[in-house]
Short mmCIF file of N, CA and C in Angstrom, two decimals:
data_model
loop_
_atom_site.label_atom_id
_atom_site.label_comp_id
_atom_site.label_asym_id
_atom_site.label_seq_id
_atom_site.Cartn_x
_atom_site.Cartn_y
_atom_site.Cartn_z
N MET A 285 55.27 90.61 87.74
CA MET A 285 56.24 91.78 88.49
C MET A 285 57.47 91.26 89.10
N LYS A 286 58.44 91.71 89.03
CA LYS A 286 59.72 91.05 89.48
C LYS A 286 59.84 90.72 91.00
N VAL A 287 60.24 89.95 91.40
CA VAL A 287 60.47 89.34 92.78
C VAL A 287 61.80 89.46 93.49
N ILE A 288 62.03 90.38 94.36
CA ILE A 288 63.14 90.35 95.30
C ILE A 288 63.43 89.80 96.53
N GLU A 289 64.27 89.08 96.85
CA GLU A 289 64.42 88.13 97.93
C GLU A 289 65.75 88.42 98.67
N ARG A 290 65.54 88.57 99.86
CA ARG A 290 67.14 88.27 100.74
C ARG A 290 66.64 87.60 101.81
N THR A 291 67.57 87.61 102.58
CA THR A 291 67.68 87.04 104.19
C THR A 291 68.22 87.68 105.14
N VAL A 292 67.51 87.66 106.30
CA VAL A 292 68.24 88.32 107.20
C VAL A 292 68.59 87.43 108.56
N THR A 293 69.45 87.17 109.51
CA THR A 293 69.64 86.41 110.34
C THR A 293 69.52 87.53 111.62
N VAL A 294 68.39 87.19 112.71
CA VAL A 294 68.19 87.61 114.08
C VAL A 294 69.50 88.38 115.11
N LEU A 295 69.74 89.20 115.07
CA LEU A 295 70.77 89.50 116.10
C LEU A 295 70.11 90.39 117.21
N PRO A 296 71.21 90.02 118.10
CA PRO A 296 71.03 90.87 119.43
C PRO A 296 70.25 92.17 119.30
N GLU A 297 70.78 92.97 118.58
CA GLU A 297 70.28 94.23 118.25
C GLU A 297 68.52 94.45 117.80
N HIS A 298 68.43 93.51 117.22
CA HIS A 298 67.06 93.02 116.45
C HIS A 298 65.75 92.87 117.32
N LEU A 299 66.32 92.60 118.83
CA LEU A 299 65.12 92.20 119.86
C LEU A 299 64.65 93.14 120.87
N ASP A 300 63.40 92.82 120.99
CA ASP A 300 63.06 93.94 122.15
C ASP A 300 63.21 93.15 123.64
N HIS A 301 62.25 93.73 124.29
CA HIS A 301 62.28 93.55 126.06
C HIS A 301 61.71 91.85 125.92
N LEU A 302 61.12 91.68 125.20
CA LEU A 302 60.36 90.38 125.28
C LEU A 302 61.35 89.48 124.72
N ASN A 303 62.42 89.45 124.11
CA ASN A 303 63.69 88.71 123.36
C ASN A 303 63.08 88.25 122.20
N HIS A 304 62.20 88.99 121.48
CA HIS A 304 61.72 88.26 119.91
C HIS A 304 61.73 89.59 119.45
N VAL A 305 62.11 89.41 117.88
CA VAL A 305 62.25 90.59 116.88
C VAL A 305 61.09 91.82 116.96
N ASN A 306 61.75 93.14 117.57
CA ASN A 306 60.84 94.29 117.63
C ASN A 306 60.52 94.72 116.55
N ASN A 307 59.14 94.80 116.71
CA ASN A 307 58.17 95.81 115.53
C ASN A 307 59.30 96.27 114.40
N ILE A 308 59.93 97.32 115.12
CA ILE A 308 60.55 98.57 114.19
C ILE A 308 61.44 97.92 113.04
N SER A 309 62.06 96.90 113.84
CA SER A 309 63.15 96.00 113.04
C SER A 309 62.34 95.57 111.93
N TYR A 310 61.21 94.89 111.98
CA TYR A 310 60.36 94.49 111.31
C TYR A 310 60.05 95.38 110.02
N VAL A 311 59.68 96.71 110.29
CA VAL A 311 59.29 97.87 109.64
C VAL A 311 60.86 98.59 109.00
N LYS A 312 61.99 98.54 109.62
CA LYS A 312 62.59 98.76 108.68
C LYS A 312 63.27 97.79 107.50
N TRP A 313 63.11 96.44 107.95
CA TRP A 313 63.39 95.23 106.71
C TRP A 313 62.51 95.65 105.95
N VAL A 314 60.89 95.93 106.07
CA VAL A 314 60.31 96.40 104.55
C VAL A 314 60.77 97.40 103.98
N GLN A 315 61.32 98.73 104.61
CA GLN A 315 61.74 99.89 103.96
C GLN A 315 63.13 99.38 103.22
N ASP A 316 63.75 98.63 103.88
CA ASP A 316 65.22 97.99 103.08
C ASP A 316 65.23 97.44 102.04
N ILE A 317 64.22 96.48 102.12
CA ILE A 317 64.18 95.77 100.91
C ILE A 317 63.26 96.42 99.82
N ALA A 318 62.36 97.17 99.86
CA ALA A 318 61.70 98.22 99.23
C ALA A 318 62.88 99.07 98.39
N ILE A 319 63.34 99.72 99.03
CA ILE A 319 64.81 100.94 98.75
C ILE A 319 65.57 99.29 97.62
N LYS A 320 65.85 98.26 98.10
CA LYS A 320 66.89 97.48 97.60
C LYS A 320 65.95 97.04 96.02
N HIS A 321 64.93 97.09 95.89
CA HIS A 321 64.05 96.66 94.68
C HIS A 321 64.08 98.05 93.63
N TRP A 322 64.18 99.33 94.34
CA TRP A 322 63.95 100.15 93.46
C TRP A 322 65.49 100.39 92.88
N GLU A 323 66.14 100.31 93.48
CA GLU A 323 68.08 100.89 93.00
C GLU A 323 68.44 99.56 92.41
N ILE A 324 67.78 98.33 92.45
CA ILE A 324 68.47 97.24 91.42
C ILE A 324 68.93 97.26 89.76
N ASN A 325 67.70 98.57 89.32
CA ASN A 325 68.23 98.40 87.94
C ASN A 325 68.17 99.95 87.63
N LEU A 326 68.25 100.65 88.67
CA LEU A 326 67.88 101.88 88.44
C LEU A 326 69.27 102.86 87.77
N THR A 327 68.63 103.92 86.78
CA THR A 327 69.65 104.26 86.19
C THR A 327 69.79 105.62 86.68
N GLU A 328 70.79 106.45 86.67
CA GLU A 328 71.44 107.73 87.61
C GLU A 328 70.31 108.57 86.87
N GLU A 329 69.74 108.55 85.96
CA GLU A 329 68.82 109.79 85.17
C GLU A 329 67.28 109.48 85.80
N ILE A 330 66.86 108.33 86.12
CA ILE A 330 65.77 108.31 86.94
C ILE A 330 66.13 108.51 88.26
N ARG A 331 67.17 108.38 88.84
CA ARG A 331 67.62 108.37 90.21
C ARG A 331 67.32 110.21 90.56
N ASN A 332 67.80 110.66 89.47
CA ASN A 332 67.88 112.20 89.56
C ASN A 332 66.71 112.82 89.54
N LEU A 333 65.69 112.42 88.75
CA LEU A 333 64.20 112.82 88.38
C LEU A 333 63.37 112.37 89.28
N PHE A 334 63.47 111.32 90.08
CA PHE A 334 62.46 110.99 90.69
C PHE A 334 62.80 110.03 92.13
N TYR A 335 61.80 110.10 93.25
CA TYR A 335 61.84 109.69 94.25
C TYR A 335 60.62 109.33 94.58
N TRP A 336 60.48 108.10 95.60
CA TRP A 336 59.35 107.70 96.29
C TRP A 336 58.92 107.94 97.85
N VAL A 337 57.93 108.46 98.13
CA VAL A 337 57.72 108.75 99.55
C VAL A 337 56.55 107.45 99.94
N LEU A 338 56.55 107.39 101.11
CA LEU A 338 55.62 106.37 101.93
C LEU A 338 54.50 107.11 102.47
N ILE A 339 53.01 106.66 101.68
CA ILE A 339 52.03 107.32 102.45
C ILE A 339 51.18 106.26 103.33
N GLU A 340 51.15 105.28 102.96
CA GLU A 340 50.32 104.20 103.58
C GLU A 340 51.26 102.89 104.05
N HIS A 341 51.07 102.51 105.36
CA HIS A 341 52.01 101.54 105.62
C HIS A 341 50.73 100.25 106.55
N ASN A 342 50.77 99.29 106.27
CA ASN A 342 50.17 98.22 106.90
C ASN A 342 50.77 96.95 106.82
N ILE A 343 50.96 96.42 108.31
CA ILE A 343 51.89 95.29 108.65
C ILE A 343 50.79 94.19 109.44
N LYS A 344 50.75 93.35 108.94
CA LYS A 344 50.06 92.42 109.96
C LYS A 344 50.97 91.24 110.60
N TYR A 345 51.26 91.12 111.66
CA TYR A 345 52.11 90.22 112.71
C TYR A 345 51.69 88.95 112.82
N LYS A 346 52.10 87.88 111.83
CA LYS A 346 51.50 86.40 112.18
C LYS A 346 52.41 85.49 112.73
N GLY A 347 53.55 85.75 113.60
CA GLY A 347 54.14 85.11 114.14
C GLY A 347 55.21 86.04 114.61
N GLU A 348 56.46 85.10 115.37
CA GLU A 348 57.33 85.40 116.12
C GLU A 348 58.75 85.30 115.58
N ALA A 349 59.95 85.83 115.45
CA ALA A 349 61.18 85.36 115.12
C ALA A 349 62.16 85.65 116.52
N PHE A 350 62.83 84.89 116.61
CA PHE A 350 63.78 85.22 117.84
C PHE A 350 65.54 84.89 117.56
N LEU A 351 66.30 85.43 118.35
CA LEU A 351 67.97 85.46 118.37
C LEU A 351 68.22 84.03 117.42
N GLY A 352 69.15 84.64 116.37
CA GLY A 352 69.67 83.37 115.44
C GLY A 352 68.46 82.95 114.48
N ASP A 353 67.36 83.31 114.59
CA ASP A 353 66.26 82.62 113.48
C ASP A 353 66.62 83.55 111.94
N THR A 354 66.61 82.78 110.93
CA THR A 354 66.83 83.31 109.43
C THR A 354 65.70 83.86 109.32
N ILE A 355 65.19 84.73 108.51
CA ILE A 355 64.08 85.15 107.96
C ILE A 355 64.44 85.41 106.46
N ASN A 356 63.85 84.48 105.87
CA ASN A 356 63.35 84.94 104.09
C ASN A 356 62.61 86.12 103.71
N ILE A 357 62.91 87.20 103.04
CA ILE A 357 61.87 88.31 102.88
C ILE A 357 61.71 88.48 101.77
N LYS A 358 60.54 88.53 100.91
CA LYS A 358 60.41 88.66 99.54
C LYS A 358 59.53 89.71 99.46
N THR A 359 59.77 90.61 98.14
CA THR A 359 58.83 91.55 97.80
C THR A 359 58.52 91.45 96.41
N TYR A 360 57.41 92.52 96.23
CA TYR A 360 57.23 92.71 94.84
C TYR A 360 55.98 93.55 94.71
N ILE A 361 55.97 94.40 93.56
CA ILE A 361 54.80 94.98 93.32
C ILE A 361 53.41 94.82 93.04
N LYS A 362 52.46 94.72 93.89
CA LYS A 362 51.12 94.20 93.77
C LYS A 362 50.42 94.88 92.78
N SER A 363 50.60 96.37 92.77
CA SER A 363 49.50 97.00 91.87
C SER A 363 50.14 98.24 91.65
N ASN A 364 49.48 99.21 90.75
CA ASN A 364 50.15 100.70 90.30
C ASN A 364 48.77 101.43 89.83
N THR A 365 49.07 102.60 90.42
CA THR A 365 48.03 103.42 89.87
C THR A 365 48.94 104.37 89.10
N ALA A 366 47.96 105.85 88.49
CA ALA A 366 48.85 106.68 87.94
C ALA A 366 50.10 107.18 88.42
N VAL A 367 50.16 107.40 89.78
CA VAL A 367 51.06 107.98 90.62
C VAL A 367 51.69 107.04 91.89
N THR A 368 50.97 105.95 91.89
CA THR A 368 51.18 105.26 93.24
C THR A 368 51.49 103.74 93.20
N SER A 369 51.80 103.07 93.86
CA SER A 369 52.63 101.81 93.93
C SER A 369 52.41 101.08 95.29
N ILE A 370 51.71 99.88 94.92
CA ILE A 370 51.33 98.86 96.15
C ILE A 370 52.54 97.62 96.42
N ARG A 371 53.12 97.71 97.20
CA ARG A 371 54.12 97.00 97.65
C ARG A 371 53.96 95.96 98.43
N LYS A 372 54.01 94.66 98.33
CA LYS A 372 53.94 93.59 99.20
C LYS A 372 55.32 93.15 99.40
N VAL A 373 54.84 92.90 100.93
CA VAL A 373 56.58 92.39 101.51
C VAL A 373 55.94 91.12 102.50
N GLU A 374 56.80 90.01 102.03
CA GLU A 374 56.45 88.81 103.13
C GLU A 374 57.51 88.37 103.99
N MET A 375 57.50 88.04 104.96
CA MET A 375 58.90 87.62 105.70
C MET A 375 58.46 86.12 106.31
N ARG A 376 59.01 85.31 105.92
CA ARG A 376 58.99 83.71 106.24
C ARG A 376 60.33 82.99 107.19
N LEU A 377 60.01 82.43 108.31
CA LEU A 377 60.95 81.98 108.86
C LEU A 377 61.79 80.98 108.07
N GLN A 378 62.67 80.76 107.98
CA GLN A 378 63.53 79.77 107.21
C GLN A 378 63.45 78.48 107.49
N LYS A 379 63.55 78.17 108.70
CA LYS A 379 63.32 76.80 109.11
C LYS A 379 62.14 76.03 109.00
N ASN A 380 60.95 76.68 108.97
CA ASN A 380 59.72 76.12 108.66
C ASN A 380 59.03 76.82 107.79
N ASP A 381 59.28 77.89 107.06
CA ASP A 381 58.47 78.57 106.01
C ASP A 381 57.27 78.91 106.67
N LYS A 382 57.23 79.38 107.60
CA LYS A 382 56.15 80.02 108.66
C LYS A 382 55.76 81.40 108.21
N LEU A 383 54.86 81.90 107.91
CA LEU A 383 54.61 83.11 107.27
C LEU A 383 54.58 84.30 108.71
N ILE A 384 55.48 85.15 108.98
CA ILE A 384 55.33 85.80 110.25
C ILE A 384 55.10 87.13 110.12
N ILE A 385 55.06 87.89 108.83
CA ILE A 385 54.92 89.08 108.63
C ILE A 385 54.23 88.89 107.05
N ASP A 386 53.12 90.05 107.12
CA ASP A 386 52.50 90.21 105.75
C ASP A 386 52.16 91.94 105.52
N SER A 387 52.96 92.21 104.96
CA SER A 387 52.84 93.74 104.61
C SER A 387 52.41 94.42 103.59
N GLU A 388 51.58 95.40 103.17
CA GLU A 388 51.57 96.18 102.07
C GLU A 388 51.70 97.40 102.39
N THR A 389 52.60 98.33 101.66
CA THR A 389 52.88 99.86 101.70
C THR A 389 52.36 100.19 100.38
N ASN A 390 52.08 101.68 100.45
CA ASN A 390 51.49 102.43 99.37
C ASN A 390 52.42 103.81 99.26
N TRP A 391 53.19 103.34 98.03
CA TRP A 391 54.37 104.65 97.81
C TRP A 391 53.95 105.24 96.84
N CYS A 392 54.15 106.77 96.82
CA CYS A 392 54.07 107.91 95.79
C CYS A 392 55.19 108.34 95.02
N LEU A 393 55.35 108.22 93.70
CA LEU A 393 56.41 108.32 93.07
C LEU A 393 56.31 110.16 92.77
N ILE A 394 57.55 110.83 93.25
CA ILE A 394 57.64 112.24 93.24
C ILE A 394 58.77 112.75 92.27
N SER A 395 58.29 113.90 91.67
CA SER A 395 59.34 114.60 90.87
C SER A 395 60.34 115.25 91.92
N THR A 396 61.48 115.14 91.32
CA THR A 396 62.56 116.01 91.89
C THR A 396 62.63 117.57 91.76
N VAL A 397 61.96 117.82 90.58
CA VAL A 397 62.07 119.00 89.82
C VAL A 397 60.79 119.92 90.86
N SER A 398 59.70 119.56 90.68
CA SER A 398 58.34 119.97 91.12
C SER A 398 58.15 119.43 92.65
N LYS A 399 58.47 118.43 93.01
CA LYS A 399 58.26 118.23 94.84
C LYS A 399 57.13 117.59 94.80
N LYS A 400 56.62 117.31 93.73
CA LYS A 400 55.22 116.81 93.50
C LYS A 400 54.54 115.33 93.20
N PRO A 401 53.40 114.66 93.35
CA PRO A 401 53.24 113.38 92.51
C PRO A 401 53.34 113.31 91.16
N THR A 402 54.05 112.47 90.59
CA THR A 402 54.08 112.42 88.98
C THR A 402 53.87 111.21 88.50
N ARG A 403 53.29 110.81 87.18
CA ARG A 403 52.98 109.76 86.81
C ARG A 403 54.05 108.79 86.78
N ILE A 404 53.74 107.85 87.02
CA ILE A 404 54.92 106.50 86.89
C ILE A 404 55.22 106.24 85.35
N THR A 405 56.27 106.07 84.90
CA THR A 405 56.80 105.95 83.68
C THR A 405 56.54 104.69 83.12
N GLN A 406 56.63 104.50 82.10
CA GLN A 406 56.94 103.19 81.53
C GLN A 406 58.44 102.59 82.06
N GLU A 407 59.35 103.42 81.84
CA GLU A 407 60.71 103.18 82.14
C GLU A 407 60.75 102.57 83.76
N ILE A 408 59.74 103.53 84.58
CA ILE A 408 60.03 103.29 85.69
C ILE A 408 59.44 101.47 86.12
N LEU A 409 57.99 101.33 85.69
CA LEU A 409 57.66 100.27 85.53
C LEU A 409 58.04 98.95 85.18
N ASP A 410 59.14 99.21 84.15
CA ASP A 410 60.15 98.17 83.84
C ASP A 410 61.03 97.75 84.43
N ILE A 411 61.27 98.85 85.78
CA ILE A 411 62.26 98.45 86.58
C ILE A 411 61.99 97.17 87.37
N PHE A 412 60.47 97.29 87.70
CA PHE A 412 59.72 96.34 88.32
C PHE A 412 59.22 95.06 87.89
N SER A 413 59.51 95.10 86.48
CA SER A 413 58.99 93.98 85.85
C SER A 413 60.12 93.09 85.22
#
């Protein structure tokens, strides 16, 4: 599967009262990279026919990041069922490659017409491969 990567630099607004990255910031970055991965090769036709909803989120916090740290974020599709997709997201500190976040999210493909789960087409699978 196609891997998408980006980096973020920790800013003051990402911090919590303990002066390390707030868990909500990590969750937002998981969502942001998932959206980027979906939109990177998306046609207007597919955008008008389908959307994804998050049905399960699992995140393991394995380390901390602080103000000024650069975090490398990587995502890819781990597996698919007929209507769902398991997405893996890893976040590592750029300075030492330490894994700080290990996340898996389960997304369900929804038809914009029926508003119900719909089968993942080959065209959609091709976006991620």
